[in-house]
């Protein structure tokens, strides 16, 4: 893949010697919390009948909550690449974790397009951290990077002043430290960074990508005991998973307490989001399928933005994606869009006052030119979670284009019979059980035309014929 050369936009108010300027004093601190594998229904405020998230729920109640929030990919690495780059997958070329060729090769009817540089975000991609640093912010990461290692690819070389990224702890390490997934260590590192930034008079961008609630499931004994005694829910029943979520919620409480202690709660914007949908062990009903799929259960995520006095609390059903975080953060930091870089996301700050409830875009998209193994309940077939496909959501309508049928079974000419597309109305059918592609052909063709144009505009990489 040929990558774009980016010219960083240098902020107008870079700090000199850590001194606080009047312009910097007006800039909000930004705390970006990314949870790993937390499903759309895995918090109290989104409807869990067993898990307990009082800190998250309290923040959400005081926040702008997005009920139609999406990750731009069905699993971790490509989703994170989209969020940190502000770009859809065709622009950076990270499509999968490990490889786009996952599963039985004899069942792959097409040759998948490979990941760019493995699963590493191309080295010349000007990241959100680069932009925030150029805006005069101190920047840190504590947690799961998952966008490549080696010279030039590590967070400290991608715009982060402080790099506390690392791997999830082993079972032995956890048992020794009683710190599930290192989450309390990472929170304490973030608190230390925030305190140093405040003392230096520097606004901060703190990125906290938890290893939780990804497997292996680990939790503190007291919370496991709590949920062992608690009556199971009708939807959610997993004790250790519930305890791990409660551990994470308690760790977020440490963060919010620290913000209060530092006197910066009112000048700190908190963004909370998951990197993809949940796993089969934790029901996302009424959503169909799970992590890795492009049905709603694989890509719809909990998300809210908390900024007291600046963001009007409430809920919005406007579709948003994690690529929107990049332009939102740089807008709040006082930057315009970087030169010579396309940002696919939209600035969400136009929604903060409550006077506007829509964004200036008609559609959102996904693209995956590969194969993902381990089918789950709700998958289209029993071999792969996802086959090569692209997706568009426009209003309440969602269309999925499958490339095996499209490329091998007659494409548009045979669209009525080759099962190359599925069309759903999410307002009437959130569970995606009723394919309307042959019942509403005008809407099908409208979305298909829009999707094909987007694929052409982004020079989307395609799987190959064998």
mmCIF file of N, CA and C in Angstrom, residues 373-421:
data_model
loop_
_atom_site.group_PDB
_atom_site.id
_atom_site.type_symbol
_atom_site.label_atom_id
_atom_site.label_comp_id
_atom_site.label_asym_id
_atom_site.label_seq_id
_atom_site.Cartn_x
_atom_site.Cartn_y
_atom_site.Cartn_z
ATOM 1 N N UNK A 373 -11.760 -15.742 11.081
ATOM 2 C CA UNK A 373 -12.203 -17.073 11.491
ATOM 3 C C UNK A 373 -13.086 -17.023 12.734
ATOM 4 N N UNK A 374 -13.426 -18.200 13.222
ATOM 5 C CA UNK A 374 -14.198 -18.401 14.454
ATOM 6 C C UNK A 374 -15.593 -17.782 14.380
ATOM 7 N N UNK A 375 -16.499 -18.381 13.614
ATOM 8 C CA UNK A 375 -17.868 -17.863 13.529
ATOM 9 C C UNK A 375 -18.517 -17.847 14.905
ATOM 10 N N UNK A 376 -19.447 -16.935 15.074
ATOM 11 C CA UNK A 376 -20.134 -16.781 16.352
ATOM 12 C C UNK A 376 -21.636 -16.804 16.103
ATOM 13 N N UNK A 377 -22.433 -16.919 17.150
ATOM 14 C CA UNK A 377 -23.883 -16.835 16.960
ATOM 15 C C UNK A 377 -24.258 -15.542 16.241
ATOM 16 N N UNK A 378 -25.001 -15.675 15.150
ATOM 17 C CA UNK A 378 -25.380 -14.525 14.357
ATOM 18 C C UNK A 378 -24.531 -14.312 13.130
ATOM 19 N N UNK A 379 -23.389 -15.026 13.017
ATOM 20 C CA UNK A 379 -22.578 -14.919 11.805
ATOM 21 C C UNK A 379 -23.388 -15.352 10.589
ATOM 22 N N UNK A 380 -22.997 -14.877 9.422
ATOM 23 C CA UNK A 380 -23.739 -15.219 8.201
ATOM 24 C C UNK A 380 -23.558 -16.690 7.837
ATOM 25 N N UNK A 381 -22.393 -17.267 8.149
ATOM 26 C CA UNK A 381 -22.167 -18.681 7.861
ATOM 27 C C UNK A 381 -21.436 -19.327 9.019
ATOM 28 N N UNK A 382 -21.168 -20.603 8.919
ATOM 29 C CA UNK A 382 -20.580 -21.375 10.007
ATOM 30 C C UNK A 382 -19.090 -21.627 9.827
ATOM 31 N N UNK A 383 -18.450 -20.862 8.922
ATOM 32 C CA UNK A 383 -17.017 -21.027 8.683
ATOM 33 C C UNK A 383 -16.247 -19.790 9.128
ATOM 34 N N UNK A 384 -16.754 -18.607 8.773
ATOM 35 C CA UNK A 384 -16.078 -17.350 9.083
ATOM 36 C C UNK A 384 -17.012 -16.400 9.834
ATOM 37 N N UNK A 385 -16.407 -15.619 10.729
ATOM 38 C CA UNK A 385 -17.176 -14.532 11.328
ATOM 39 C C UNK A 385 -17.489 -13.466 10.281
ATOM 40 N N UNK A 386 -16.497 -13.183 9.449
ATOM 41 C CA UNK A 386 -16.695 -12.190 8.407
ATOM 42 C C UNK A 386 -15.885 -12.571 7.182
ATOM 43 N N UNK A 387 -16.537 -12.511 6.039
ATOM 44 C CA UNK A 387 -15.857 -12.690 4.760
ATOM 45 C C UNK A 387 -15.629 -11.323 4.132
ATOM 46 N N UNK A 388 -14.863 -11.229 3.040
ATOM 47 C CA UNK A 388 -14.601 -9.923 2.423
ATOM 48 C C UNK A 388 -15.892 -9.157 2.155
ATOM 49 N N UNK A 389 -15.950 -7.920 2.631
ATOM 50 C CA UNK A 389 -17.207 -7.173 2.573
ATOM 51 C C UNK A 389 -16.979 -5.699 2.832
ATOM 52 N N UNK A 390 -17.969 -4.912 2.442
ATOM 53 C CA UNK A 390 -18.013 -3.484 2.745
ATOM 54 C C UNK A 390 -19.421 -3.147 3.210
ATOM 55 N N UNK A 391 -19.546 -2.071 3.959
ATOM 56 C CA UNK A 391 -20.822 -1.725 4.578
ATOM 57 C C UNK A 391 -21.052 -0.226 4.472
ATOM 58 N N UNK A 392 -22.307 0.147 4.291
ATOM 59 C CA UNK A 392 -22.724 1.539 4.374
ATOM 60 C C UNK A 392 -23.948 1.633 5.272
ATOM 61 N N UNK A 393 -23.968 2.646 6.136
ATOM 62 C CA UNK A 393 -25.186 3.007 6.850
ATOM 63 C C UNK A 393 -25.559 4.420 6.426
ATOM 64 N N UNK A 394 -26.796 4.599 5.987
ATOM 65 C CA UNK A 394 -27.323 5.887 5.542
ATOM 66 C C UNK A 394 -28.688 6.070 6.173
ATOM 67 N N UNK A 395 -28.782 7.006 7.116
ATOM 68 C CA UNK A 395 -30.023 7.142 7.858
ATOM 69 C C UNK A 395 -30.299 5.877 8.649
ATOM 70 N N UNK A 396 -31.503 5.364 8.521
ATOM 71 C CA UNK A 396 -31.860 4.121 9.217
ATOM 72 C C UNK A 396 -31.493 2.877 8.411
ATOM 73 N N UNK A 397 -30.951 3.072 7.225
ATOM 74 C CA UNK A 397 -30.708 1.939 6.321
ATOM 75 C C UNK A 397 -29.249 1.505 6.341
ATOM 76 N N UNK A 398 -29.063 0.206 6.236
ATOM 77 C CA UNK A 398 -27.720 -0.377 6.254
ATOM 78 C C UNK A 398 -27.629 -1.457 5.182
ATOM 79 N N UNK A 399 -26.584 -1.367 4.368
ATOM 80 C CA UNK A 399 -26.360 -2.358 3.308
ATOM 81 C C UNK A 399 -24.987 -2.982 3.469
ATOM 82 N N UNK A 400 -24.929 -4.303 3.345
ATOM 83 C CA UNK A 400 -23.669 -5.044 3.394
ATOM 84 C C UNK A 400 -23.434 -5.674 2.029
ATOM 85 N N UNK A 401 -22.244 -5.431 1.466
ATOM 86 C CA UNK A 401 -21.852 -5.979 0.165
ATOM 87 C C UNK A 401 -20.817 -7.070 0.387
ATOM 88 N N UNK A 402 -21.104 -8.278 -0.092
ATOM 89 C CA UNK A 402 -20.221 -9.427 0.072
ATOM 90 C C UNK A 402 -19.497 -9.702 -1.245
ATOM 91 N N UNK A 403 -18.151 -9.713 -1.188
ATOM 92 C CA UNK A 403 -17.371 -9.748 -2.428
ATOM 93 C C UNK A 403 -17.290 -11.117 -3.095
ATOM 94 N N UNK A 404 -17.404 -12.190 -2.343
ATOM 95 C CA UNK A 404 -17.393 -13.511 -3.003
ATOM 96 C C UNK A 404 -18.542 -13.608 -3.992
ATOM 97 N N UNK A 405 -19.744 -13.307 -3.541
ATOM 98 C CA UNK A 405 -20.916 -13.393 -4.415
ATOM 99 C C UNK A 405 -20.867 -12.312 -5.499
ATOM 100 N N UNK A 406 -20.396 -11.127 -5.124
ATOM 101 C CA UNK A 406 -20.337 -10.006 -6.073
ATOM 102 C C UNK A 406 -19.357 -10.299 -7.211
ATOM 103 N N UNK A 407 -18.192 -10.844 -6.869
ATOM 104 C CA UNK A 407 -17.143 -11.044 -7.866
ATOM 105 C C UNK A 407 -17.258 -12.361 -8.614
ATOM 106 N N UNK A 408 -17.888 -13.350 -7.989
ATOM 107 C CA UNK A 408 -17.908 -14.692 -8.591
ATOM 108 C C UNK A 408 -19.280 -15.121 -9.091
ATOM 109 N N UNK A 409 -20.326 -14.401 -8.708
ATOM 110 C CA UNK A 409 -21.671 -14.855 -9.067
ATOM 111 C C UNK A 409 -22.497 -13.795 -9.793
ATOM 112 N N UNK A 410 -21.827 -13.042 -10.640
ATOM 113 C CA UNK A 410 -22.575 -12.180 -11.542
ATOM 114 C C UNK A 410 -22.745 -10.756 -11.141
ATOM 115 N N UNK A 411 -22.242 -10.363 -9.955
ATOM 116 C CA UNK A 411 -22.282 -8.972 -9.553
ATOM 117 C C UNK A 411 -23.663 -8.356 -9.615
ATOM 118 N N UNK A 412 -23.726 -7.153 -10.156
ATOM 119 C CA UNK A 412 -24.980 -6.411 -10.177
ATOM 120 C C UNK A 412 -26.013 -7.061 -11.095
ATOM 121 N N UNK A 413 -25.557 -7.680 -12.129
ATOM 122 C CA UNK A 413 -26.476 -8.295 -13.080
ATOM 123 C C UNK A 413 -27.311 -9.386 -12.423
ATOM 124 N N UNK A 414 -26.727 -10.076 -11.448
ATOM 125 C CA UNK A 414 -27.419 -11.183 -10.775
ATOM 126 C C UNK A 414 -27.774 -10.837 -9.325
ATOM 127 N N UNK A 415 -27.861 -9.564 -9.024
ATOM 128 C CA UNK A 415 -28.004 -9.128 -7.632
ATOM 129 C C UNK A 415 -29.285 -9.638 -6.968
ATOM 130 N N UNK A 416 -30.315 -9.905 -7.755
ATOM 131 C CA UNK A 416 -31.576 -10.381 -7.175
ATOM 132 C C UNK A 416 -31.485 -11.806 -6.650
ATOM 133 N N UNK A 417 -30.492 -12.559 -7.107
ATOM 134 C CA UNK A 417 -30.417 -13.982 -6.746
ATOM 135 C C UNK A 417 -29.082 -14.422 -6.154
ATOM 136 N N UNK A 418 -28.030 -13.612 -6.274
ATOM 137 C CA UNK A 418 -26.704 -14.125 -5.880
ATOM 138 C C UNK A 418 -26.320 -13.866 -4.423
ATOM 139 N N UNK A 419 -27.183 -13.245 -3.645
ATOM 140 C CA UNK A 419 -26.944 -12.962 -2.224
ATOM 141 C C UNK A 419 -25.704 -12.105 -1.999
ATOM 142 N N UNK A 420 -25.392 -11.240 -2.930
ATOM 143 C CA UNK A 420 -24.214 -10.383 -2.797
ATOM 144 C C UNK A 420 -24.461 -9.188 -1.885
ATOM 145 N N UNK A 421 -25.717 -8.869 -1.606
ATOM 146 C CA UNK A 421 -26.007 -7.761 -0.705
ATOM 147 C C UNK A 421 -27.097 -8.152 0.283
#
